[in-house]
Amino acid sequence: MSVLRKALPDFKWESVDVRAYKDEATAPFRTVTRQVLASAPDLAGELRYFEVAPGGWTTLERHAHVHAVTILRGSGRALVGHEVLELGLMDLVTVPAWAWHQFRAPPDEALGFLCMVDAERDRPQLPTAEQRADLEAIPEIARFFGLASLSQEP
Amino acid sequence: MSVLRKALPDFKWESVDVRAYKDEATAPFRTVTRQVLASAPDLAGELRYFEVAPGGWTTLERHAHVHAVTILRGSGRALVGHEVLELGLMDLVTVPAWAWHQFRAPPDEALGFLCMVDAERDRPQLPTAEQRADLEAIPEIARFFGLASLSQEP
């Protein structure tokens, strides 16, 4: 691999594949892509760029491994644990071990972010129906999921 | 620590100290700052933001650990091994194990970049006088160091 991979327009890079975020059969999400920017046998961490298209969202999940996120494009919101965060360019988000988390792009703008993780890491867990209901019972989180606002609209 | 650290103007962040790049007594460099964006006992990697002021340069050094660099601000050049690279926004640079490397900002613009490394890593080595001379014997690298252009100017 070359030591230099030039940036291309629209948050793409030379010699970096734009991949599906996950296997769609394994987890719910909407319109998210994944690009692996750094991953090598001699690196303990990995650096990935995820982009959530306008109106899209990542899988609601949790795991033992930690995410260190830097917002590179656009804006959006995130649920981390029980906190709903407003995200802007260059903001830093830490997703602690076992915190439920999801990233959402606004209707009119993509949300792109770098995510550093350990190369060796556990698989994500999806919420059970009960865990999901517990989160939705919190009004701010229901609004984050787009549920409360839908019920208030005609 | 809060899960969200908002970006502040001019590539600074809430609750992130702007530190000296290195102890000036240990290694030569010019006008470089360091901010640690992600470092935790449960993360195998670390993410740092370095900024080289206009006309500044990082230490010429090498080590066993690998750098994964993403350019976030401005432009500049880097020496990696024996290659001189022209760097622009969002370009990706991999510094392989034991490659000599240095980052330089142009006279009129700062160069800012993210650098992912292993949290556990070896200490950098500085070049011996002989190693430095071997690099300077290569015209493109001498120009990168600012030597050839100085000798050509009145």
XYZ file of C-alpha atoms in Angstrom:
308
model
C 0.000 0.000 0.000
C 1.248 3.488 -0.775
C 2.125 5.668 2.193
C -0.087 8.426 0.725
C -3.736 8.056 -0.191
C -5.076 11.342 -1.532
C -8.507 12.592 -0.590
C -11.028 12.542 -3.450
C -14.135 14.728 -3.687
C -17.071 13.997 -1.409
C -15.209 12.289 1.452
C -13.746 9.440 -0.503
C -10.121 8.375 -0.767
C -7.768 6.732 -3.270
C -7.581 2.955 -2.784
C -10.285 2.957 -0.091
C -13.449 0.974 -0.878
C -16.850 2.400 0.013
C -18.477 -0.542 1.759
C -21.844 -1.405 3.159
C -22.029 -0.400 6.804
C -23.123 -3.893 7.897
C -24.758 -6.941 6.444
C -28.348 -5.699 6.180
C -29.683 -9.055 7.345
C -27.948 -8.813 10.730
C -28.958 -5.396 12.055
C -31.342 -2.543 11.267
C -29.890 0.708 9.915
C -30.649 3.193 7.130
C -28.280 4.455 4.396
C -24.867 4.257 6.047
C -21.518 3.621 4.322
C -18.181 2.538 5.809
C -14.629 3.208 4.646
C -11.651 1.700 6.470
C -8.948 4.380 6.543
C -6.392 2.588 8.709
C -6.213 -1.077 9.605
C -3.023 -3.125 9.657
C -1.475 -6.068 11.510
C 0.951 -3.699 13.251
C -1.742 -1.273 14.478
C -3.715 -1.950 17.674
C -6.442 0.449 16.584
C -8.521 0.885 13.452
C -9.756 4.120 11.932
C -12.967 4.074 9.920
C -15.041 6.798 8.218
C -18.801 6.314 8.408
C -21.267 8.421 6.514
C -24.962 8.531 7.317
C -27.013 9.917 4.410
C -29.644 12.609 5.105
C -32.419 11.023 7.164
C -30.350 7.917 7.862
C -29.259 6.270 11.113
C -26.760 3.725 12.371
C -27.724 0.570 14.233
C -28.785 1.025 17.862
C -26.317 -1.253 19.653
C -23.856 -1.685 22.495
C -20.649 -3.612 23.165
C -17.642 -3.841 25.469
C -15.344 -1.949 23.126
C -15.098 1.820 23.116
C -15.582 4.235 20.208
C -13.672 7.502 19.824
C -15.581 9.546 17.238
C -14.671 12.813 15.445
C -17.328 14.532 13.312
C -15.850 15.391 9.902
C -18.888 16.250 7.792
C -22.238 17.906 8.331
C -24.138 17.679 11.585
C -26.510 15.355 13.362
C -27.413 13.838 16.675
C -26.316 10.847 18.702
C -27.747 8.802 21.523
C -24.978 7.667 23.905
C -26.251 5.862 26.973
C -29.268 7.972 27.938
C -27.867 11.247 26.569
C -28.991 12.813 23.291
C -26.152 14.881 21.833
C -26.233 17.628 19.198
C -23.229 17.168 16.924
C -21.343 19.668 14.783
C -18.109 19.683 12.810
C -15.016 18.428 14.658
C -16.956 17.556 17.823
C -15.548 14.584 19.737
C -17.783 11.784 21.055
C -16.662 8.984 23.353
C -18.942 5.937 23.427
C -18.122 4.112 26.688
C -18.250 0.337 27.128
C -21.813 -1.041 27.052
C -23.477 2.305 26.339
C -26.368 2.059 23.868
C -25.580 4.296 20.926
C -26.927 5.444 17.594
C -25.974 8.270 15.179
C -28.631 10.069 13.115
C -28.278 12.511 10.231
C -30.782 15.351 9.863
C -33.233 15.228 6.923
C -31.249 17.678 4.803
C -27.582 16.866 5.440
C -25.233 13.914 5.641
C -23.376 13.132 8.870
C -19.813 11.864 8.401
C -17.461 10.834 11.181
C -14.188 9.119 11.953
C -14.409 6.288 14.463
C -11.358 4.826 16.204
C -11.788 1.345 17.720
C -9.574 -1.470 18.916
C -8.711 -3.868 16.117
C -9.602 -6.759 18.444
C -13.114 -6.174 19.680
C -16.333 -7.914 20.658
C -19.442 -8.135 18.505
C -22.240 -5.598 19.058
C -25.443 -6.536 20.882
C -28.833 -5.371 19.638
C -31.465 -4.327 22.191
C -34.171 -6.788 23.186
C -37.743 -5.583 22.721
C -37.821 -4.795 26.440
C -34.560 -2.819 26.359
C -35.803 -0.879 23.350
C -39.106 -0.131 25.124
C -37.212 1.115 28.198
C -35.333 3.595 26.024
C -38.479 4.687 24.171
C -40.185 5.370 27.512
C -37.861 8.359 27.949
C -39.464 11.256 26.023
C -36.206 12.805 24.812
C -35.030 9.427 23.509
C -38.399 8.725 21.876
C -38.071 12.067 20.073
C -34.511 11.132 19.054
C -35.857 7.920 17.492
C -38.431 10.037 15.624
C -41.350 8.475 17.494
C -42.747 11.288 19.616
C -42.560 13.865 16.861
C -44.398 11.554 14.465
C -47.256 11.075 16.920
C -47.585 14.838 17.366
C -47.775 15.569 13.677
C -51.063 15.440 11.796
C -15.156 12.770 31.296
C -18.181 13.868 29.339
C -19.106 11.757 26.343
C -19.248 14.956 24.219
C -16.444 17.474 23.832
C -17.529 20.270 21.512
C -15.180 21.719 18.958
C -14.045 25.272 19.712
C -12.815 27.802 17.135
C -9.388 27.283 15.580
C -9.062 23.502 16.030
C -9.328 23.385 19.770
C -11.745 21.368 21.885
C -13.532 21.587 25.228
C -11.543 19.923 28.023
C -8.556 19.215 25.766
C -5.271 20.858 26.744
C -3.041 22.388 24.086
C 0.350 20.922 24.980
C 3.908 21.319 23.861
C 4.672 18.834 21.121
C 7.712 17.444 22.964
C 10.155 18.505 25.602
C 12.271 20.973 23.631
C 15.441 19.700 25.247
C 14.993 16.190 23.851
C 14.433 16.763 20.137
C 14.567 19.518 17.528
C 11.284 20.855 16.130
C 9.701 24.239 15.390
C 6.312 25.532 16.571
C 4.236 22.387 16.944
C 1.372 21.788 19.386
C -0.237 18.533 20.502
C -3.772 17.809 21.716
C -4.755 14.331 22.895
C -8.287 13.708 21.587
C -8.694 10.086 22.684
C -6.635 8.129 25.178
C -8.081 5.765 27.768
C -7.164 2.568 29.600
C -9.780 0.656 27.594
C -8.527 1.860 24.184
C -5.602 0.150 22.423
C -5.063 3.205 20.229
C -4.630 6.897 20.881
C -5.812 9.780 18.722
C -3.870 13.030 18.800
C -4.195 16.317 16.880
C -0.905 17.991 15.969
C -0.652 21.439 14.523
C 2.470 22.783 12.856
C 2.453 26.599 12.644
C 3.350 28.282 9.321
C 7.016 27.599 8.623
C 7.239 24.981 11.368
C 8.258 21.325 11.295
C 8.013 18.213 13.449
C 11.012 16.241 14.658
C 12.747 14.062 12.071
C 12.565 10.649 13.712
C 11.723 6.971 13.335
C 10.405 4.147 15.534
C 8.870 0.693 15.448
C 5.307 1.924 15.919
C 3.147 2.990 12.999
C 1.348 6.316 12.461
C -1.989 6.649 10.673
C -2.364 10.336 9.816
C -5.358 12.307 8.449
C -4.820 15.935 7.356
C -7.517 18.127 8.950
C -6.225 21.652 8.408
C -4.264 23.486 5.764
C -1.643 21.851 3.648
C 2.015 20.935 3.801
C 4.583 18.326 2.994
C 5.923 15.212 4.638
C 9.008 13.080 4.334
C 8.162 9.392 4.842
C 11.086 7.046 4.275
C 12.665 8.533 1.146
C 9.414 9.918 -0.286
C 8.457 13.590 -0.168
C 4.658 13.910 -0.132
C 2.472 16.908 -0.975
C -0.389 16.982 1.530
C -3.869 18.473 1.254
C -7.055 18.352 3.298
C -8.255 14.880 4.299
C -5.271 13.112 2.728
C -4.229 9.914 4.522
C -0.591 9.164 5.342
C 0.724 5.884 6.715
C 4.130 6.038 8.364
C 5.472 2.471 8.364
C 7.687 1.012 11.078
C 11.211 2.495 11.101
C 10.541 4.994 8.293
C 12.192 8.378 8.863
C 9.451 11.001 8.886
C 8.878 14.708 9.305
C 5.888 17.004 8.631
C 6.392 20.593 7.455
C 3.927 23.476 7.146
C 4.321 25.972 4.297
C 5.392 29.546 5.166
C 1.865 30.939 4.944
C -0.419 28.274 6.426
C -0.658 25.937 9.397
C -0.707 22.165 8.898
C -3.018 20.269 11.274
C -3.456 16.519 11.366
C -4.907 13.651 13.352
C -2.456 10.888 14.206
C -3.558 7.457 15.413
C -0.936 5.379 17.233
C -0.819 2.392 19.543
C -1.137 3.408 23.177
C 1.824 1.123 23.971
C 4.695 2.158 21.758
C 8.447 2.535 21.608
C 10.347 5.791 21.924
C 11.408 7.610 18.748
C 15.021 7.544 17.538
C 16.706 10.668 16.187
C 19.049 10.361 13.193
C 22.787 10.215 13.759
C 24.848 12.826 11.927
C 25.653 10.167 9.338
C 22.022 9.155 8.841
C 21.044 12.802 8.493
C 23.817 13.343 5.933
C 22.638 10.307 3.941
C 19.159 11.836 3.727
C 20.495 15.288 2.834
C 22.534 13.769 0.005
C 19.277 13.141 -1.850
C 18.433 16.428 -3.652
C 14.653 16.153 -3.214
C 15.067 15.508 0.512
C 17.594 18.357 0.868
C 15.018 20.659 -0.746
C 12.381 19.310 1.653
C 14.634 20.236 4.596
C 14.984 23.720 3.087
C 18.701 23.266 2.437
C 18.995 23.224 -1.322
C 16.686 26.187 -1.798
C 18.660 28.212 0.782
C 21.926 27.549 -1.018
C 20.403 28.649 -4.318
C 19.077 31.905 -2.975
C 21.276 35.000 -2.877
